[in-house]
Amino acid sequence: MEYICYCDKVTEEDIVRAIGQGARTIRDIQRMTGAMTHCDCANKNPKGT
Ligand code: FES
């Protein structure tokens, strides 16, 4: 398992599930999964961005 959003611990599976539940925009994904909400990517994301 790999996080897509490390800061909020959101996986690809979480995002696919949100799409299955009706998410159609990035804003929908953010609202439904919490991804991209507590951004500290330089420290928490091993990709550094
Ligand atoms: S990796 Fe998603 S907000 Fe930092």
PDB file of C-alpha atoms and ligand atoms in Angstrom:
ATOM      1  CA  MET A   1       0.000   0.000   0.000  1.00  0.00           C
ATOM      2  CA  GLU A   2       1.253   3.427  -0.911  1.00  0.00           C
ATOM      3  CA  TYR A   3      -0.199   6.714   0.116  1.00  0.00           C
ATOM      4  CA  ILE A   4      -1.138   9.137  -2.613  1.00  0.00           C
ATOM      5  CA  CYS A   5      -1.464  11.888  -0.012  1.00  0.00           C
ATOM      6  CA  TYR A   6       1.012  11.242   2.803  1.00  0.00           C
ATOM      7  CA  CYS A   7      -0.023  14.205   4.900  1.00  0.00           C
ATOM      8  CA  ASP A   8      -3.555  12.875   5.342  1.00  0.00           C
ATOM      9  CA  LYS A   9      -2.754   9.161   4.849  1.00  0.00           C
ATOM     10  CA  VAL A  10      -5.010   8.747   1.818  1.00  0.00           C
ATOM     11  CA  THR A  11      -4.406   5.760  -0.457  1.00  0.00           C
ATOM     12  CA  GLU A  12      -5.221   5.130  -4.105  1.00  0.00           C
ATOM     13  CA  GLU A  13      -7.893   2.730  -2.847  1.00  0.00           C
ATOM     14  CA  ASP A  14      -9.498   5.558  -0.837  1.00  0.00           C
ATOM     15  CA  ILE A  15      -9.599   7.754  -3.943  1.00  0.00           C
ATOM     16  CA  VAL A  16     -11.014   5.010  -6.158  1.00  0.00           C
ATOM     17  CA  ARG A  17     -13.682   4.369  -3.525  1.00  0.00           C
ATOM     18  CA  ALA A  18     -14.613   8.075  -3.446  1.00  0.00           C
ATOM     19  CA  ILE A  19     -14.971   8.075  -7.238  1.00  0.00           C
ATOM     20  CA  GLY A  20     -17.205   5.022  -6.937  1.00  0.00           C
ATOM     21  CA  GLN A  21     -19.291   6.977  -4.440  1.00  0.00           C
ATOM     22  CA  GLY A  22     -19.760   9.868  -6.845  1.00  0.00           C
ATOM     23  CA  ALA A  23     -16.666  12.091  -6.614  1.00  0.00           C
ATOM     24  CA  ARG A  24     -16.169  13.895  -9.917  1.00  0.00           C
ATOM     25  CA  THR A  25     -13.734  16.713  -9.115  1.00  0.00           C
ATOM     26  CA  ILE A  26     -10.551  17.203  -7.108  1.00  0.00           C
ATOM     27  CA  ARG A  27     -12.630  19.196  -4.642  1.00  0.00           C
ATOM     28  CA  ASP A  28     -14.962  16.182  -4.256  1.00  0.00           C
ATOM     29  CA  ILE A  29     -11.932  13.955  -3.588  1.00  0.00           C
ATOM     30  CA  GLN A  30     -10.639  16.407  -0.998  1.00  0.00           C
ATOM     31  CA  ARG A  31     -13.986  16.660   0.763  1.00  0.00           C
ATOM     32  CA  MET A  32     -14.657  12.910   0.746  1.00  0.00           C
ATOM     33  CA  THR A  33     -11.187  11.564   1.611  1.00  0.00           C
ATOM     34  CA  GLY A  34      -9.555  14.449   3.470  1.00  0.00           C
ATOM     35  CA  ALA A  35      -6.629  14.407   1.019  1.00  0.00           C
ATOM     36  CA  MET A  36      -4.762  17.686   0.552  1.00  0.00           C
ATOM     37  CA  THR A  37      -6.177  19.092   3.786  1.00  0.00           C
ATOM     38  CA  HIS A  38      -3.269  19.177   6.263  1.00  0.00           C
ATOM     39  CA  CYS A  39      -0.479  19.983   3.828  1.00  0.00           C
ATOM     40  CA  ASP A  40       3.037  19.519   5.207  1.00  0.00           C
ATOM     41  CA  CYS A  41       4.358  17.787   2.123  1.00  0.00           C
ATOM     42  CA  ALA A  42       7.969  18.951   2.422  1.00  0.00           C
ATOM     43  CA  ASN A  43       8.205  17.054   5.741  1.00  0.00           C
ATOM     44  CA  LYS A  44       5.673  14.233   5.465  1.00  0.00           C
ATOM     45  CA  ASN A  45       5.816  13.244   1.810  1.00  0.00           C
ATOM     46  CA  PRO A  46       8.963  11.229   0.998  1.00  0.00           C
ATOM     47  CA  LYS A  47       8.867  12.760  -2.456  1.00  0.00           C
ATOM     48  CA  GLY A  48       9.409  16.105  -0.731  1.00  0.00           C
ATOM     49  CA  THR A  49       6.664  17.883  -2.550  1.00  0.00           C
TER      50      THR A  49
HETATM   51  S1  FES B   1       1.000  14.728   0.468  1.00  0.00           S
HETATM   52 FE1  FES B   1      -1.064  15.384   0.443  1.00  0.00          FE
HETATM   53  S2  FES B   1      -1.080  17.294   1.443  1.00  0.00           S
HETATM   54 FE2  FES B   1       0.992  16.597   1.523  1.00  0.00          FE
END
